[in-house]
Coordinates of C-alpha atoms in Angstrom, one line a residue:
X1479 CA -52.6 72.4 80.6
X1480 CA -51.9 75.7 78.7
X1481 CA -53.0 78.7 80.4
X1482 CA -55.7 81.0 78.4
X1483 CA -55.2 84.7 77.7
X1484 CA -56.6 86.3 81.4
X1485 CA -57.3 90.1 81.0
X1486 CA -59.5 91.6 83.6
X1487 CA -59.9 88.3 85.0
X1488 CA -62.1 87.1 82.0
X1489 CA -60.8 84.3 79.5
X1490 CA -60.5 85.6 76.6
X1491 CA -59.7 82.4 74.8
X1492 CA -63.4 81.1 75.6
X1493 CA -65.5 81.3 72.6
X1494 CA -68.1 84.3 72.1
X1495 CA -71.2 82.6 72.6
X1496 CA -70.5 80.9 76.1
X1497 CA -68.4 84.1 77.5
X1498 CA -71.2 86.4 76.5
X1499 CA -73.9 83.9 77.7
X1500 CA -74.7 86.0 80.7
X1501 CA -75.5 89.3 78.4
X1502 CA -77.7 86.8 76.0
X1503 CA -80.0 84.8 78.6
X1504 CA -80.3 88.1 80.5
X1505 CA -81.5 89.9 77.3
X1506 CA -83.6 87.1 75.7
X1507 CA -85.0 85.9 78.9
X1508 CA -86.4 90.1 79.7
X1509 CA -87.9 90.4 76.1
X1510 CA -89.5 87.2 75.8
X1511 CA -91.2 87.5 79.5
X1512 CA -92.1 91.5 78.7
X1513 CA -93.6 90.2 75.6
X1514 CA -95.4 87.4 76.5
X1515 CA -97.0 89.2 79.6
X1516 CA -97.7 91.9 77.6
X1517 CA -99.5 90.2 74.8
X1518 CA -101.2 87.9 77.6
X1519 CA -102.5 91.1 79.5
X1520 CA -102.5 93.7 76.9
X1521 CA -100.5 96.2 78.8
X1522 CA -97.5 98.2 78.7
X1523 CA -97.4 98.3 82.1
X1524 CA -97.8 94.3 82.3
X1525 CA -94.6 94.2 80.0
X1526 CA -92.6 96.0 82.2
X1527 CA -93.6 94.1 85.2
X1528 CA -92.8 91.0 83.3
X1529 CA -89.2 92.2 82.2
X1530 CA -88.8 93.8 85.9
X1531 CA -89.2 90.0 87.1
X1532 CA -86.9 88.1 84.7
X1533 CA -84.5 90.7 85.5
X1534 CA -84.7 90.1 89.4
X1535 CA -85.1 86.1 89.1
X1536 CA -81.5 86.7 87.0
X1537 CA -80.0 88.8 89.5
X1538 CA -81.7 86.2 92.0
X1539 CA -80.1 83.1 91.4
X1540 CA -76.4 84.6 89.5
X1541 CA -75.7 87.3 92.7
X1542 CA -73.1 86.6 94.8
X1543 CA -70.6 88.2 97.3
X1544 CA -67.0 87.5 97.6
X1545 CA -65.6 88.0 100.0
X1546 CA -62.2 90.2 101.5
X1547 CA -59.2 87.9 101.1
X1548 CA -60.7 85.7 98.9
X1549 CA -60.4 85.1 95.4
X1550 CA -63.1 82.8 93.1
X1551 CA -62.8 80.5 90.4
X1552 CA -65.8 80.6 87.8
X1553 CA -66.5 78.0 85.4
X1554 CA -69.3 78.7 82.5
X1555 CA -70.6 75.2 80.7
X1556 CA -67.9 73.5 82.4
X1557 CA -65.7 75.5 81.0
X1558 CA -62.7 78.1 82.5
X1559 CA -64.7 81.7 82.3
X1560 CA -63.3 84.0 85.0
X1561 CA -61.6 84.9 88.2
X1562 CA -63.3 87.2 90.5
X1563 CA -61.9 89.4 93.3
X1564 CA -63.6 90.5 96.5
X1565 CA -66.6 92.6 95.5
X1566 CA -69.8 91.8 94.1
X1567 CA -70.7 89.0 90.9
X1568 CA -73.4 88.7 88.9
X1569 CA -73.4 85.0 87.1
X1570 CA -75.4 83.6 84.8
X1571 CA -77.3 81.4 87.0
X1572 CA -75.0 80.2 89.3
X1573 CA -74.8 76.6 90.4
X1574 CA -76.6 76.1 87.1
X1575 CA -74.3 77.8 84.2
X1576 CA -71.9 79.3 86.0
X1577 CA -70.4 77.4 88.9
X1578 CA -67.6 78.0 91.6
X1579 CA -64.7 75.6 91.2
X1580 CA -62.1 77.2 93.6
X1581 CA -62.4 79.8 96.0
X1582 CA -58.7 80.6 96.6
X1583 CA -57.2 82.3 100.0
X1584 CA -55.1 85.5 99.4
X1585 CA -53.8 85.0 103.3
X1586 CA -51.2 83.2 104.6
X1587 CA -52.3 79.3 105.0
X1588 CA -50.4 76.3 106.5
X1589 CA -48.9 73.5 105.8
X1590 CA -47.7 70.5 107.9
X1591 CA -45.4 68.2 106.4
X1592 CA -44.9 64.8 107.2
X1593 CA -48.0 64.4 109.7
X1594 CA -48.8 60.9 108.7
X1595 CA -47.4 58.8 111.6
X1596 CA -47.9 55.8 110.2
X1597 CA -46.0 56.6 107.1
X1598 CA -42.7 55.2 107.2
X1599 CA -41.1 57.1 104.6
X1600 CA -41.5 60.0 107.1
X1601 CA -38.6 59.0 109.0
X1602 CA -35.1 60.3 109.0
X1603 CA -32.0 58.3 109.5
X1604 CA -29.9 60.2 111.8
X1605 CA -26.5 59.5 112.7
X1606 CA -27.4 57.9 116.2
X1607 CA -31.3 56.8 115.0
X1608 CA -34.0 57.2 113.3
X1609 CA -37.2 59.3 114.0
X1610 CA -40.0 61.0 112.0
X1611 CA -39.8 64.7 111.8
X1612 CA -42.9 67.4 111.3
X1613 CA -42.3 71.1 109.3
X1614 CA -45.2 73.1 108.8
X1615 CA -44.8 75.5 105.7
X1616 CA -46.5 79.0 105.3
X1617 CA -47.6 79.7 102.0
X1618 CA -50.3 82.0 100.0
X1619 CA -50.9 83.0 95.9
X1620 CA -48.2 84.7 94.6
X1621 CA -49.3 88.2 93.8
X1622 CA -46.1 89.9 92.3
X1623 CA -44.1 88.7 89.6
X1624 CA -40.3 87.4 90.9
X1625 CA -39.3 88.2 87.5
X1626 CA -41.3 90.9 85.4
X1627 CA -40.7 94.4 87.7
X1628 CA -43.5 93.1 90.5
X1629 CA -46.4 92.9 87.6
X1630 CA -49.3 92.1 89.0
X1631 CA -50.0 88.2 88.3
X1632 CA -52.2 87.4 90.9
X1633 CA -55.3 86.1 88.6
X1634 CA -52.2 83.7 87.0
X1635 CA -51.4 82.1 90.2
X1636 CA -54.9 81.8 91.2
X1637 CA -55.0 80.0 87.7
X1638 CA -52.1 77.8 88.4
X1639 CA -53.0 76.7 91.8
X1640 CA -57.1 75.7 90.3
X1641 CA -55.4 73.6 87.8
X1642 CA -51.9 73.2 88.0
X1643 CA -51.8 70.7 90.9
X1644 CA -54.0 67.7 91.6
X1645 CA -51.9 67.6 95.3
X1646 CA -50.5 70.8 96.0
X1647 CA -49.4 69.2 99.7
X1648 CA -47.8 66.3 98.1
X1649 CA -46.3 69.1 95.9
X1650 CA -45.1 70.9 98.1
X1651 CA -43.9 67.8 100.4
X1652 CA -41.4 66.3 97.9
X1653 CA -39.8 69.7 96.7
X1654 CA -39.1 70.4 100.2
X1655 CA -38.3 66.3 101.4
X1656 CA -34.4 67.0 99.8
X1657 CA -34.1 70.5 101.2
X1658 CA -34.2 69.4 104.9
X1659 CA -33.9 65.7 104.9
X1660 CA -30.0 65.9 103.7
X1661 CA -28.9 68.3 106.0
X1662 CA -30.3 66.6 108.8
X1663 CA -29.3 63.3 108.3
X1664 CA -25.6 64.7 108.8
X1665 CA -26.8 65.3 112.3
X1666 CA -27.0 63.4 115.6
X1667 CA -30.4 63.8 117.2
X1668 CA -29.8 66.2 119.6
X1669 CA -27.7 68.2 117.1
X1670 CA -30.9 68.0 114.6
X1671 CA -32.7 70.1 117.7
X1672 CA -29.9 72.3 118.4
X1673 CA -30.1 73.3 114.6
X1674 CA -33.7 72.8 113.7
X1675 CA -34.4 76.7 113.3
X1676 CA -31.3 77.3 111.4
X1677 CA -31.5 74.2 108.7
X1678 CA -35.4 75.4 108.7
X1679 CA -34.4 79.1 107.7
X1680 CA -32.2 77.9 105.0
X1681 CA -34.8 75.2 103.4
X1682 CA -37.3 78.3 103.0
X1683 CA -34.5 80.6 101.3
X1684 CA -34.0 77.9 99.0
X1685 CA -37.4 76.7 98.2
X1686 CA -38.5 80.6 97.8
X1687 CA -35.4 81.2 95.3
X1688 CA -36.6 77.9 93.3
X1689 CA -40.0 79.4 93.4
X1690 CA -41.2 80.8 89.7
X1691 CA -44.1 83.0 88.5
X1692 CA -45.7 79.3 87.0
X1693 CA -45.8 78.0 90.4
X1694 CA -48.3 80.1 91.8
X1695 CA -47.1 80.5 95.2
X1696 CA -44.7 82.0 97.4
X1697 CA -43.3 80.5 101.0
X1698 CA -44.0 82.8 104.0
X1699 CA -41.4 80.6 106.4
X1700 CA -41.0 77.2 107.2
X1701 CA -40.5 75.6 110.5
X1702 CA -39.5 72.3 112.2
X1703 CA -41.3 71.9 114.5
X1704 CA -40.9 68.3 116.3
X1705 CA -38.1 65.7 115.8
X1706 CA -40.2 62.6 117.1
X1707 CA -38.9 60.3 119.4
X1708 CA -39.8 56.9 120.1
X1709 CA -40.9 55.4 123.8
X1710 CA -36.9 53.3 123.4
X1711 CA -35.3 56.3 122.5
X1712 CA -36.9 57.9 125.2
X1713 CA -35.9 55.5 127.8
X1714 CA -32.6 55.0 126.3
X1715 CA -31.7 59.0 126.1
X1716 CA -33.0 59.4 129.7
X1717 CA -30.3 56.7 130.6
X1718 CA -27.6 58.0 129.1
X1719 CA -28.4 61.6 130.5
X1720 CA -28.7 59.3 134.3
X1721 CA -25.4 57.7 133.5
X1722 CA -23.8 61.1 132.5
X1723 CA -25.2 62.9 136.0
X1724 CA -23.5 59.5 137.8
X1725 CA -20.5 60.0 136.5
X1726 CA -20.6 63.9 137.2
X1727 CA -21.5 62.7 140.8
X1728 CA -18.6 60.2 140.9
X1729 CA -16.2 62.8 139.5
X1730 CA -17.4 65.1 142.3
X1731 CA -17.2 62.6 145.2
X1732 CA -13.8 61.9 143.9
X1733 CA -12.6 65.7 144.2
X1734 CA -13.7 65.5 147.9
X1735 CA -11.9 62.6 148.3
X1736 CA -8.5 63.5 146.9
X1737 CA -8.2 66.6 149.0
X1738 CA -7.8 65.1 152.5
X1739 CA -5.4 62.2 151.7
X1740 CA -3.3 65.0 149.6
X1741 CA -3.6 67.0 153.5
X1742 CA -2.8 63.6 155.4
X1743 CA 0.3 63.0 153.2
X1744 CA 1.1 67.1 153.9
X1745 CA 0.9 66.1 157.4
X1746 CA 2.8 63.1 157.8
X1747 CA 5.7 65.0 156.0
X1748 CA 5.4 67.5 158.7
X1749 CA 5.8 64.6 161.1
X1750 CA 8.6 63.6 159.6
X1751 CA 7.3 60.1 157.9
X1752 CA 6.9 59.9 154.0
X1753 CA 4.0 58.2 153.4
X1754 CA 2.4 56.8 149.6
X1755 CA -1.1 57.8 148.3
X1756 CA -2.2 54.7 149.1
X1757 CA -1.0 54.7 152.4
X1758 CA -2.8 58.0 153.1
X1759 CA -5.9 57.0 151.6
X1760 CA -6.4 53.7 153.8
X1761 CA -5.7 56.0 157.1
X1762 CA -8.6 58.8 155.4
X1763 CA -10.9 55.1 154.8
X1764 CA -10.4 54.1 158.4
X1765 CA -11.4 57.5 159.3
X1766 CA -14.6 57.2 157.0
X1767 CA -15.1 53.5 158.4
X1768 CA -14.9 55.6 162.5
X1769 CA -17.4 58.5 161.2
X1770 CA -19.8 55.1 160.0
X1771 CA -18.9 53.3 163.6
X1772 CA -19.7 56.2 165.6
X1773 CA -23.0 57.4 163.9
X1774 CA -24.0 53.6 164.3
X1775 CA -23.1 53.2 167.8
X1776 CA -20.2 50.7 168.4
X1777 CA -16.9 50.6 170.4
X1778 CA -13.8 50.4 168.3
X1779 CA -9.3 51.4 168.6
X1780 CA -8.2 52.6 165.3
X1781 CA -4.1 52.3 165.4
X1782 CA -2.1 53.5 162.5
X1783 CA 0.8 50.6 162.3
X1784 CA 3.4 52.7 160.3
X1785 CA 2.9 56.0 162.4
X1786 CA 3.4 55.3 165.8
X1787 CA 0.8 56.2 168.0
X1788 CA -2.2 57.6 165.5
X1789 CA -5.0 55.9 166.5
X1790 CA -8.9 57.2 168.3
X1791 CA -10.8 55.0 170.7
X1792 CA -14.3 55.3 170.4
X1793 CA -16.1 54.5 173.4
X1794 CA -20.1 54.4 172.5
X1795 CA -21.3 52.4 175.7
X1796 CA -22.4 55.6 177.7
X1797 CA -22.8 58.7 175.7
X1798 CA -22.4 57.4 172.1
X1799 CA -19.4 59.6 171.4
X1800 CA -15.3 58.9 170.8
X1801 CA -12.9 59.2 173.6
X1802 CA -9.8 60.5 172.5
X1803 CA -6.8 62.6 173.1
X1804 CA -7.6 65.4 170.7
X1805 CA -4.7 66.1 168.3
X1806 CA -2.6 68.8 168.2
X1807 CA -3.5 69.2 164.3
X1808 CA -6.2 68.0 162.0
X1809 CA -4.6 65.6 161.0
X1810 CA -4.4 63.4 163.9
X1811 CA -0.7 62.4 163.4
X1812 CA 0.8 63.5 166.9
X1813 CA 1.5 60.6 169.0
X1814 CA -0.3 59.7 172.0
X1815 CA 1.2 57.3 174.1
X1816 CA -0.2 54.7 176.3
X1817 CA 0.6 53.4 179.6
X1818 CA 3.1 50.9 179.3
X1819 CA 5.0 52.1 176.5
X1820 CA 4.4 52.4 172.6
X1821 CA 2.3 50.1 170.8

């Protein structure tokens, strides 16, 4: 649809008769009522009243107020007749001649972007999944010119968004569906949230530089603001972050574990014996298996075969404690002999 000469908000490429339709139904309607009350009563005074009234029925049904931030659409005979700022409008009958097709925000209005759950086409492939993702987009009339030194062109985009657009959400969805749906598919999931803001910030440089005067609007930002995941990717991402803290825990336990064998081998070298890992770690197990033993109460003679004379007796029967010789070091290695010789 071409757009019509707008100057002063008024189209100038409507024809004569129907622009000034206002001017002629206001003056034809005030003389024929003076003159027909006044021939009817025979009065000046009855003429006047009679204009007086058409003029306030006129003023009656064609007044009205727009309001601050808002910016109204008139159509005269069904045709385009003018665009009105806040302030005060006087129509020619409004809702009758004159009629409001679009009253146009001048703030900042939102947008949200692939809200239809049950569209599939809202998903993005991922590299690990796939998941629908919701943007919201900030947007208002575009009041400045990109392109003519900041002109004011505020009654053309009012003009492009009233008849431009039969969907300007669709519109605005596709221009904006290759913008962020690319980069993200490059992306894990997680990554995709890690680098929502950032991929967001770029979309909205890009769709505000594609952006002309024709368009009729300008971005104010764009977000994303949820990367949706289903109840399996749920369960299956609170697994993997479960089998993650296991293996954390394992790695841990491990530490703990290496530490004393690496002090039992340090001490059998002290003791003159050369022991292997292994070794080590069975005596450091049989030490385990006596803390077990003793918290559960039994009765028990640990002996170490290859060093000659480590052992603990436990005895549990009276107090629930081990009975031993206690070692000369922590390691337990010095040899305690029994009566009758060396086992």
């Amino acid at each position: 649809m071409t757009m019509p000469r707008i100057e002063g908000g008024v189209n100038k490429d409507l024809s004569p008769i129907i622009s000034n339709l206002s001017l002629i139904v206001l003056t034809a309607g005030t003389i024929a009522c003076a003159s027909f009350i006044g021939t009817l009563l025979s009065s000046f005074g009855a003429a006047f009243f009679g204009a007086a009234t058409w003029v306030a029925i006129y003023i009656a049904f064609g007044l009205r107020i727009i309001p601050e931030k808002e910016v109204w659409v008139f159509e005269r005979l069904g045709q385009f007749h003018c665009i009105r700022r806040p302030g005060i409008y006087i129509g020619c009958f409004v809702d009758i001649i004159d009629k409001v097709k679009q009253r146009v925000p001048l703030y900042k209005q939102p947008i949200y972007l692939w809200s239809d759950p049950t569209d599939t086409n809202n998903k993005v492939d991922f590299k690990d999944g796939s998941c629908p993702v919701k943007a919201l987009i900030w947007y208002r009339p575009r009041q400045k010119s990109a392109v003519n030194g900041g002109k004011d062109i505020l009654n053309e985009s009012v003009y492009h968004l009233t008849y431009n657009y039969s969907d300007l959400y669709l519109w605005i969805e596709e221009h904006l569906d290759t913008l962020i749906r690319v980069p993200l598919q490059g992306l894990t999931i997680d990554d995709a949230s890690a680098q929502k803001n950032e991929i967001a910030k770029k979309a909205s440089q890009q769709f505000e530089q594609d952006l002309t005067d024709e368009s009729g609007i300008e971005s104010e930002g764009i977000l994303i603001t949820d990367i949706v995941l289903s109840d399996s990717q749920i369960e299956q991402r609170e697994k993997k972050l479960q089998g993650v803290k296991d293996a954390e825990g394992a790695t841990a336990r491990a530490r703990g574990y290496i530490d004393p064998i690496k002090l039992i081998i340090e001490e059998a070298k002290k003791a003159g014996k050369d022991i292997t890992f292994d070794e080590a770690k069975d005596l450091f197990n049989q030490q385990r298996a006596f803390e077990t033993i003793s918290a559960t109460g039994s009765n028990m003679t640990f002996v170490s075969p290859d060093l000659k004379g480590v052992m603990m007796t436990m005895d549990v029967t009276s107090k629930n404690k081990p009975s031993s010789t206690p070692p000369d070091n922590q390691s337990g290695l010095n040899p305690r002999r029994r009566k009758g010789g060396d086992k």
